[in-house]
Coordinates of C-alpha atoms in Angstrom, one line a residue:
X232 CA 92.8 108.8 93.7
X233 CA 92.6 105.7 94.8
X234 CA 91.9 104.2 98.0
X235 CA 95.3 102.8 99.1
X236 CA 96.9 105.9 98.3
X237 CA 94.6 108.3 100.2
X238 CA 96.1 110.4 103.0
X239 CA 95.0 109.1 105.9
X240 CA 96.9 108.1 108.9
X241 CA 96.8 104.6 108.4
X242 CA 97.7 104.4 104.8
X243 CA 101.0 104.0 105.7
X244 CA 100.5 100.9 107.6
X245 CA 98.0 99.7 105.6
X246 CA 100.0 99.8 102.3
X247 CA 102.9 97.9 104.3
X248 CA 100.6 95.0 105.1
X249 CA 99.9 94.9 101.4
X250 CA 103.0 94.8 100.2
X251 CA 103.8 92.3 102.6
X252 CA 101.1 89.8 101.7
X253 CA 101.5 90.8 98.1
X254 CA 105.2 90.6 97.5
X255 CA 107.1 87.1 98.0
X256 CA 110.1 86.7 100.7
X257 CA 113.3 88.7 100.3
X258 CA 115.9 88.1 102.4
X259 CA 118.3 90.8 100.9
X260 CA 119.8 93.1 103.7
X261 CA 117.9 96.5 101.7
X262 CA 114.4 94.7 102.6
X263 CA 115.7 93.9 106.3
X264 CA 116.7 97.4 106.8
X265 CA 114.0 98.9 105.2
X266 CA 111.5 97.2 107.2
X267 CA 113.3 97.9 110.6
X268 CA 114.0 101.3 109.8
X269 CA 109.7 101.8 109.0
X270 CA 109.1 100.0 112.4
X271 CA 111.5 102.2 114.3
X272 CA 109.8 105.4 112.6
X273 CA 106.1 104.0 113.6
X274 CA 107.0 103.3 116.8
X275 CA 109.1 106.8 117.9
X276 CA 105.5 108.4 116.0
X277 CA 103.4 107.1 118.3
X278 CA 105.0 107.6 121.6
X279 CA 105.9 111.3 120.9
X280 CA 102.3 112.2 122.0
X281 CA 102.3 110.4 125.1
X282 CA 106.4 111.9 125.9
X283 CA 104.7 115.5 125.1
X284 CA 101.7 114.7 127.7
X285 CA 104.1 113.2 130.4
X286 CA 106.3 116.3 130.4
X287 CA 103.3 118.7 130.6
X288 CA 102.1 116.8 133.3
X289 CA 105.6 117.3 135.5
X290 CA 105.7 120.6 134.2
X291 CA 102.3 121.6 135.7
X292 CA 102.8 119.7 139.2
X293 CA 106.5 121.4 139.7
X294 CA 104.2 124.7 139.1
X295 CA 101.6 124.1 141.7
X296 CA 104.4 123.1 143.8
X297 CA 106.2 126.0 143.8
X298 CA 103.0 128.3 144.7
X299 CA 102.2 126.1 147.3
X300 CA 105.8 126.2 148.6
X301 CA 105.9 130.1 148.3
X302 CA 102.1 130.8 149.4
X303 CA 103.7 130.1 153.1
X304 CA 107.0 130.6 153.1
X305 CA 108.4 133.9 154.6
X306 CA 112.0 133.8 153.5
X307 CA 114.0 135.9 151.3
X308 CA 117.3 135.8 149.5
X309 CA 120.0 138.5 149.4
X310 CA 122.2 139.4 146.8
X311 CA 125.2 141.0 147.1
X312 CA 126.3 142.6 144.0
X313 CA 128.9 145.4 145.2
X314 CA 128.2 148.2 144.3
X315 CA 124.2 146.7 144.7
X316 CA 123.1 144.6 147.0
X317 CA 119.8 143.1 145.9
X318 CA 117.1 141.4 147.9
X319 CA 114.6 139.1 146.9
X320 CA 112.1 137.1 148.4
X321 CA 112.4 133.3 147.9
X322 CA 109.4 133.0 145.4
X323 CA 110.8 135.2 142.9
X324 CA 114.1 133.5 143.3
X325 CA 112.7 130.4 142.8
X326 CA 110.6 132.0 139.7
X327 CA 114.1 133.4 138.3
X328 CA 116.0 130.4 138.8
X329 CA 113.1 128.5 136.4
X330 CA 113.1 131.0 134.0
X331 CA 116.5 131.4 133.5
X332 CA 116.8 127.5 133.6
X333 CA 113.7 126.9 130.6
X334 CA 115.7 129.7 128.6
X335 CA 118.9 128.1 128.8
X336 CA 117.1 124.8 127.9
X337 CA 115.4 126.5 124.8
X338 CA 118.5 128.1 123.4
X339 CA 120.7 124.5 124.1
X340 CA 117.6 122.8 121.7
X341 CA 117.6 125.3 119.6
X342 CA 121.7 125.1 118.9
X343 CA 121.3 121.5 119.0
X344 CA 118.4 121.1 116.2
X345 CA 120.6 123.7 114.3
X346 CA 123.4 121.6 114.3
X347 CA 121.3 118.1 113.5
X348 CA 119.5 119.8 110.7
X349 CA 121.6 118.3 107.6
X350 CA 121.1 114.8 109.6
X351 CA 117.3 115.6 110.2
X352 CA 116.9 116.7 106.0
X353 CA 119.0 113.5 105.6
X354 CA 116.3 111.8 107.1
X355 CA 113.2 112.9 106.0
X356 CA 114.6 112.4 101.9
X357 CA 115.4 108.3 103.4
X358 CA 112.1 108.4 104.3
X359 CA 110.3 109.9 101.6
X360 CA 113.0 107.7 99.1
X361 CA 111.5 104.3 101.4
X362 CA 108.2 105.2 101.0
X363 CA 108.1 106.3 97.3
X364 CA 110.1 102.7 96.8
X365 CA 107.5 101.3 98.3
X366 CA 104.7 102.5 96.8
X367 CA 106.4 102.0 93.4
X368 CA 107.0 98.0 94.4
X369 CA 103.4 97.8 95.5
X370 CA 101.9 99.2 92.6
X371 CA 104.3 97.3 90.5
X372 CA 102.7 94.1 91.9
X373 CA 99.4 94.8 91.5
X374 CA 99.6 95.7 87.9
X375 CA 101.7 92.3 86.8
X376 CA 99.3 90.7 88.4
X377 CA 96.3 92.2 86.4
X378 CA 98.7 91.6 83.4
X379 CA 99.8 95.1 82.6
X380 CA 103.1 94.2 82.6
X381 CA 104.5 97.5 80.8
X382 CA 103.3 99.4 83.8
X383 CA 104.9 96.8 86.3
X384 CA 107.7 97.2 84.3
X385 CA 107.5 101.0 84.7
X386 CA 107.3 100.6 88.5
X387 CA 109.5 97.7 89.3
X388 CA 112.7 99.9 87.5
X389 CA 111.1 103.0 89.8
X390 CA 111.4 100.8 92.9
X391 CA 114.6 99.5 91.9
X392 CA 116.7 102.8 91.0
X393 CA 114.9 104.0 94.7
X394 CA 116.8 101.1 96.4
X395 CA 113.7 99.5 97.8
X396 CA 114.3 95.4 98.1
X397 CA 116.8 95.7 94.8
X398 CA 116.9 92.3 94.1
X399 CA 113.5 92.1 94.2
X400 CA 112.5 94.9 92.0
X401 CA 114.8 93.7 89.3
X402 CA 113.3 89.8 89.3
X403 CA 109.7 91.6 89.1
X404 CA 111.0 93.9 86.0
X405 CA 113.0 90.7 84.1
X406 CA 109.3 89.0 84.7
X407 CA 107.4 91.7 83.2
X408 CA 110.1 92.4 80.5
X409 CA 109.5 88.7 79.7
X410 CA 106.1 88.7 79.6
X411 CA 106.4 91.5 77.0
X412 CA 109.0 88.9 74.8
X413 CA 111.4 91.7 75.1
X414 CA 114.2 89.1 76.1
X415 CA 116.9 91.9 76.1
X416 CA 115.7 93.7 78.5
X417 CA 114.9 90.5 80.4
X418 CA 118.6 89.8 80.2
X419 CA 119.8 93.2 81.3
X420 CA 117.6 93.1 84.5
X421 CA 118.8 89.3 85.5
X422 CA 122.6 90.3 85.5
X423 CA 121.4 93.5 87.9
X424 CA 119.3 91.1 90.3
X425 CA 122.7 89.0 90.2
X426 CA 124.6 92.5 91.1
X427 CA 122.9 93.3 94.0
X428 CA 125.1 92.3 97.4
X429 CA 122.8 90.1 99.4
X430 CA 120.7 88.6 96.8
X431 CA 118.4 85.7 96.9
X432 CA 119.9 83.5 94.7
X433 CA 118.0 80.7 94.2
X434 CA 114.9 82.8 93.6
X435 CA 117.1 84.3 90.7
X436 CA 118.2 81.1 89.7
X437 CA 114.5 79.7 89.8
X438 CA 112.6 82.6 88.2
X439 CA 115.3 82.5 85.0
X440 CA 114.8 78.9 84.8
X441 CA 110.9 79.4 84.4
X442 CA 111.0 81.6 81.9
X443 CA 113.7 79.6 80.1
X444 CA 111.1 76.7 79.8
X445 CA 108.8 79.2 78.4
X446 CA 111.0 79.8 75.4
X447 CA 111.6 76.1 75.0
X448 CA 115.3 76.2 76.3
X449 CA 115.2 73.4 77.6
X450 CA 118.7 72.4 78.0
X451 CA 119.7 75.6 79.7
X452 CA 117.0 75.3 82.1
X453 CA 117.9 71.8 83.1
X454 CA 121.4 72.6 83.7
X455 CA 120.3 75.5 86.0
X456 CA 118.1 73.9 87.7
X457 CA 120.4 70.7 88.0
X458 CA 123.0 73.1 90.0
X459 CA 119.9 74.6 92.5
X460 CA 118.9 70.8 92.5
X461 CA 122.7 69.3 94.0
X462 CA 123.3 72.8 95.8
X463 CA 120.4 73.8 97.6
X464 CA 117.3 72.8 98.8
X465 CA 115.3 70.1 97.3
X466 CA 112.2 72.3 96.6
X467 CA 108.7 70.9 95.4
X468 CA 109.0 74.2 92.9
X469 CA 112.5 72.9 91.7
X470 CA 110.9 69.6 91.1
X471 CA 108.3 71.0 88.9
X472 CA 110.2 72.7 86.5
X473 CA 112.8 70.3 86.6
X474 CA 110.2 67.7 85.3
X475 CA 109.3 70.2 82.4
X476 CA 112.7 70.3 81.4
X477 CA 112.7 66.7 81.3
X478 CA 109.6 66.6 79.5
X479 CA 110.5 68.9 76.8
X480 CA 113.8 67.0 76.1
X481 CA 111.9 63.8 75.7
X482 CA 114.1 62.1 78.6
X483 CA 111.2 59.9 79.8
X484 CA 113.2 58.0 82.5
X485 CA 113.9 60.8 84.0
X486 CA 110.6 62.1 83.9
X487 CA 109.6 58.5 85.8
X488 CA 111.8 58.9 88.1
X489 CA 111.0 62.5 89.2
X490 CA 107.4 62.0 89.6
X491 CA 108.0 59.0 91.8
X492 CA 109.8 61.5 93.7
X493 CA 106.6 64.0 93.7
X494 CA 104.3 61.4 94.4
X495 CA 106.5 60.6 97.8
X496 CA 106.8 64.3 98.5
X497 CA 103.3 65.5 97.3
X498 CA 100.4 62.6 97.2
X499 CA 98.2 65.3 96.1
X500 CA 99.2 66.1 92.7
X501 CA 99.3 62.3 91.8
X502 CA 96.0 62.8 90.0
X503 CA 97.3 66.0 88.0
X504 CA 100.5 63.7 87.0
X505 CA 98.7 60.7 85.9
X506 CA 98.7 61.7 82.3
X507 CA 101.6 62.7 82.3
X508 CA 103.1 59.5 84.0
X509 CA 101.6 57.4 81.2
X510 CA 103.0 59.2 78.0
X511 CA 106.0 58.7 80.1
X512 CA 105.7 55.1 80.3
X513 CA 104.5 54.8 76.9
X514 CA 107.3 56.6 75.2
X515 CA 109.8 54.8 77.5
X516 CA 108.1 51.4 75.8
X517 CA 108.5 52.9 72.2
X518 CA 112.5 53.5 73.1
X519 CA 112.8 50.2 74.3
X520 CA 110.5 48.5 71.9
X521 CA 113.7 46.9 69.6
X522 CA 115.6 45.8 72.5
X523 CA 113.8 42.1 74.3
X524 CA 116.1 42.6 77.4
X525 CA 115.6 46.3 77.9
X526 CA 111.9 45.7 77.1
X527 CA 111.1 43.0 80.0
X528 CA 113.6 44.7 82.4
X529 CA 111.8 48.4 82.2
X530 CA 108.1 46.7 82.2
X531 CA 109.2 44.8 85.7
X532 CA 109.8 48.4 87.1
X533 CA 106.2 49.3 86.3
X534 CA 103.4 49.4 88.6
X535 CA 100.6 46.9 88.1
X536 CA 98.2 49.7 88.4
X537 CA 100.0 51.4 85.2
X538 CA 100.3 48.3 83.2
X539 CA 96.9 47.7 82.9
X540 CA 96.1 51.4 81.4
X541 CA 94.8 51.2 78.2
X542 CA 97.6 53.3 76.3
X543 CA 100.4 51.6 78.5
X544 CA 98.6 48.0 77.8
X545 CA 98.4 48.8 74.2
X546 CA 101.8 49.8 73.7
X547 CA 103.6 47.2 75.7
X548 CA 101.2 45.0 73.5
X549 CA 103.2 46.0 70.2
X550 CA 106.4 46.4 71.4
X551 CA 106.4 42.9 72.4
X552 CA 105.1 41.6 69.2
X553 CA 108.2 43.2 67.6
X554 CA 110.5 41.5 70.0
X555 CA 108.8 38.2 69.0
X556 CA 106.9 37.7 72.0
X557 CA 103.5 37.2 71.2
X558 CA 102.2 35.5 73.9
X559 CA 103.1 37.8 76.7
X560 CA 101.4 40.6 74.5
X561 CA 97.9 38.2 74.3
X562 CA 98.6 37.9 78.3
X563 CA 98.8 41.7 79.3
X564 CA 96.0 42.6 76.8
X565 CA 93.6 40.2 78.6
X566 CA 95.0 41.0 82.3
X567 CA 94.3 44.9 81.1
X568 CA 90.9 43.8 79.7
X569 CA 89.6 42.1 82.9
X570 CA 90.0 45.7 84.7
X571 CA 89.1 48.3 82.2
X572 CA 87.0 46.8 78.9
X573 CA 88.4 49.1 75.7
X574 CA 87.6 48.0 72.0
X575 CA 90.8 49.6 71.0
X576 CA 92.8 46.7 73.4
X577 CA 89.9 44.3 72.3
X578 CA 90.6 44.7 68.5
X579 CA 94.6 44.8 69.1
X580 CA 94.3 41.6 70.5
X581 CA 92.2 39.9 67.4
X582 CA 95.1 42.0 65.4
X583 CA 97.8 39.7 67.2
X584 CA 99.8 37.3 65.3
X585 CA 100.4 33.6 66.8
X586 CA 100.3 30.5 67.5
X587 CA 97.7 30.6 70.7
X588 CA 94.7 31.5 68.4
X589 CA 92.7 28.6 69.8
X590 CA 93.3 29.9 73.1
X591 CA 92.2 33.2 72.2
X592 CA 88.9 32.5 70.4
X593 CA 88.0 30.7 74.0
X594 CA 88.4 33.5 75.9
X595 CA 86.7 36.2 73.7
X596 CA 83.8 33.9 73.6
X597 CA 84.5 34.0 77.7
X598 CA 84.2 37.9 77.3
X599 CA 81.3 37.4 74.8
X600 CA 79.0 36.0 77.9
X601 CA 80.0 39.8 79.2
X602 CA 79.6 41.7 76.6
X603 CA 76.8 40.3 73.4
X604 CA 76.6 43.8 72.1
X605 CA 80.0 44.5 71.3
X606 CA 80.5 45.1 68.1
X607 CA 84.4 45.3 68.1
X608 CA 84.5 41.8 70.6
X609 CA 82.2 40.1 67.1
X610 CA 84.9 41.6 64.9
X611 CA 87.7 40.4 66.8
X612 CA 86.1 36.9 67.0
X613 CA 85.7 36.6 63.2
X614 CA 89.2 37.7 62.4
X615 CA 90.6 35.0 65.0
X616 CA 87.9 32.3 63.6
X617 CA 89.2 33.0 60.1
X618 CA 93.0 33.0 61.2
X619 CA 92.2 29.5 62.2
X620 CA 90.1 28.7 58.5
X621 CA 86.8 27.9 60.6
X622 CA 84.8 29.8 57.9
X623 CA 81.4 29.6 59.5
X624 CA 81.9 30.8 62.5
X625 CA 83.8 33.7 60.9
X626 CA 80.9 34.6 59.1
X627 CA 78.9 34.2 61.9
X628 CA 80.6 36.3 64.1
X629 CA 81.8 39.1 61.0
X630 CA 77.6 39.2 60.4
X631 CA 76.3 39.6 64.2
X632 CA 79.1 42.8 64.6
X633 CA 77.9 44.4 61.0
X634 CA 74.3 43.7 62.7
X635 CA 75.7 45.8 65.6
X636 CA 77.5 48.2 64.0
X637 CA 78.3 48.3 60.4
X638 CA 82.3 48.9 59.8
X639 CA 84.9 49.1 57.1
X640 CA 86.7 46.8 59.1
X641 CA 83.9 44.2 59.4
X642 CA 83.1 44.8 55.7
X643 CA 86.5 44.3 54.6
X644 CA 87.3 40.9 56.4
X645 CA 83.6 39.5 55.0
X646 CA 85.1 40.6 51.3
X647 CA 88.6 38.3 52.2
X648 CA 86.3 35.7 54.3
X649 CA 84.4 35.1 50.7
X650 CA 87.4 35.6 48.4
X651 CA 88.9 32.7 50.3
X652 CA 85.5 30.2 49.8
X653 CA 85.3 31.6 46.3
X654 CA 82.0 33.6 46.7
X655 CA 83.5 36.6 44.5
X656 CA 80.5 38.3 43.4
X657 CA 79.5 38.7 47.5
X658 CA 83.1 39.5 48.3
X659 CA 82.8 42.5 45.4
X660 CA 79.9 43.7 47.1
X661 CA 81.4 44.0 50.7
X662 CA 84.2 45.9 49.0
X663 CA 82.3 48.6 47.4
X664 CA 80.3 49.0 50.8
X665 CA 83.8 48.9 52.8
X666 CA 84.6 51.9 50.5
X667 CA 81.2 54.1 51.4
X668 CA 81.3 52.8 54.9
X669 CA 81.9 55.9 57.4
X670 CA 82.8 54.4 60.9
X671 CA 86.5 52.5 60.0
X672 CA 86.4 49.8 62.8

């Protein structure tokens, strides 16, 4: 047997804190009463001892009273009975008068318990039903916890059909039906938890809109969770799987917008929501990436310390060059670069058409002060030097980054960089190499 259902006599109390820690609020009126109820019980079992004692006590000192009292008194009592005429003396009077008082007493209780005893059976099965209910809602607990959710399901429709917390039970049996994927049933105990009188709704509400987002129903999810959004309390929980809602129906603004919300509400989760805040920004910069207006009014909105991420940097990069502005895309590469050195920003920006080439070449030799070694930075360089036809610094630089780190990439442009000065046969043979080279840039 195990230890919290031995029968001692503080398993009772002991079981109740467990459930208590164990199970979440309830503020359905079964619970409420429930719990009061237990109290009441525990409280009436533990002074009955002390009530038993008390009246002993009075019973014993009325005792030694009255054989003090008679031990010196002299008097007697007559009784007149005609035809008898009794006489007694006062103890024995006294004596009788007790007597016939205890038995009197004893056959009123006894009438009295008779007469209670359908309410006192009544009783003891509420009991027995509380404390079976709760024994089934604390076992179901612990076993959807440990993942045995067909046995929590087992005990959370036990606890339920014994009336203990109601709404309750039926959220913790649509949980484990769901974590079995038997949706039906999942169903079925939802629209009970919504029958019971008293129910907490927005746990309802919130616990169908979790698993909702677990079968990728995303619009139904956002809808409830829209209503417990504009009707209730503004929960960090709501929040949360309001923003996976959002997420999984690719609605990236308002993705931004709730995690500026968390991030006000919660600081602390900022660093778990910093991915998730830059896919955001990047897809928002894909969506726009056709529109110039849209574009420059969405990138105003974004933080400085976002623009110069890598991805984000990168993809406002492109989308600009689509919308024809090159320049700004050359600016917010090098801004980006200054903070946080990445060859994949260092070879977008040798990948940038325009007219600033000149410019450009300037400030990668800048960087190269910074950074000899970088093979990507040579690459870049050539590529620039040969957008502008100086042909031997582009071999120059093309050479020192397939010293550094030989490339498809750097291969390939030394094959066009001889093509274009006519040196076929060495163009050929940085072609065939480009071919068998592993590392692509």
């Amino acid at each position: 047997m195990p230890a919290w259902r031995a029968p001692c006599v503080r398993s009772r109390s002991c079981a109740k804190r467990r459930f208590r820690s164990n199970c979440p609020r309830s503020s359905t009126a079964s619970t409420r009463y429930a719990t009061s109820s237990w109290r009441r019980r525990r409280s009436r079992e533990r002074a009955r001892p002390m009530r038993w004692l008390i009246r002993f006590v009075l019973v014993f000192a009325l005792a030694v009273a009255i054989a003090m009292a008679a031990r010196y008194s002299e008097g007697y009592a007559l009784l007149v009975v005609p035809p008898y005429r009794i006489e007694l003396s006062l103890p024995v009077l006294m004596f009788g008068l007790f007597a016939a008082f205890a038995l009197s007493y004893m056959v009123l209780r006894a009438l009295t318990h008779t007469l209670r005893l359908p309410a006192y059976v009544s009783a003891f099965r509420r009991r027995r039903r509380e404390r079976r209910g709760f024994d089934a809602l604390q076992s179901a607990w612990e076993a959807f916890l440990e993942g045995r959710y067909g046995r929590a399901q087992k005990y959370a429709i036990r606890a339920y059909h014994l009336r203990t917390a109601p709404s309750l039970s039926a959220l913790l049996a649509a949980r484990a039906a769901h974590a079995l994927r038997d949706f039906e049933q999942r169903d079925q105990w939802l629209e009970r938890a919504a029958q019971v009188p008293g129910e907490s709704r927005n746990a309802r509400l919130a616990a169908h809109a979790e698993m909702l987002l677990d079968e990728r129903r995303y619009e139904e999810a956002r809808a409830i969770l829209r209503d417990m959004h504009a009707n209730g309390p503004k929960q960090l929980a709501t929040l949360r799987l309001l923003l996976r809602a959002e997420q999984g129906l690719h609605n990236w603004e308002e993705v931004l917008r709730l995690l500026r919300i968390l991030d006000k509400r919660d600081a602390r989760s900022r660093p778990l929501t910093e991915p998730l805040r830059i896919t955001a920004i990047v897809e928002c910069l894909k969506q726009k990436g056709h529109d110039a207006e849209a574009l420059r009014a969405f990138w105003k909105q974004v933080r400085h310390e976002d623009k110069i991420e890598p991805r984000v940097a990168a993809a406002a990069a492109q989308c600009f060059i689509q919308v024809g502005d090159a320049r700004e895309a050359h600016r917010l590469i090098a801004e980006a670069l200054a903070r946080n050195w990445t060859p994949d920003l260092v070879q977008l920006y040798g990948e940038c058409d325009g007219e600033d080439a000149l410019e450009r070449i300037q400030r990668c030799e800048e960087w190269l002060h910074d950074h000899p070694h970088d093979a990507v930075l040579l690459l870049t360089l050539g590529r620039l030097c040969m957008y502008r036809e100086l042909w031997g610094k582009a071999q120059s630089y093309l050479e020192a980054s397939l010293s550094q780190q030989p490339s498809r990439a750097a291969h390939r442009e030394l094959a066009r960089l001889y093509e274009k000065i006519g040196r076929e046969t060495e163009a050929e043979r940085h072609y065939r190499i480009a071919a068998d080279v592993a590392t692509p840039a």
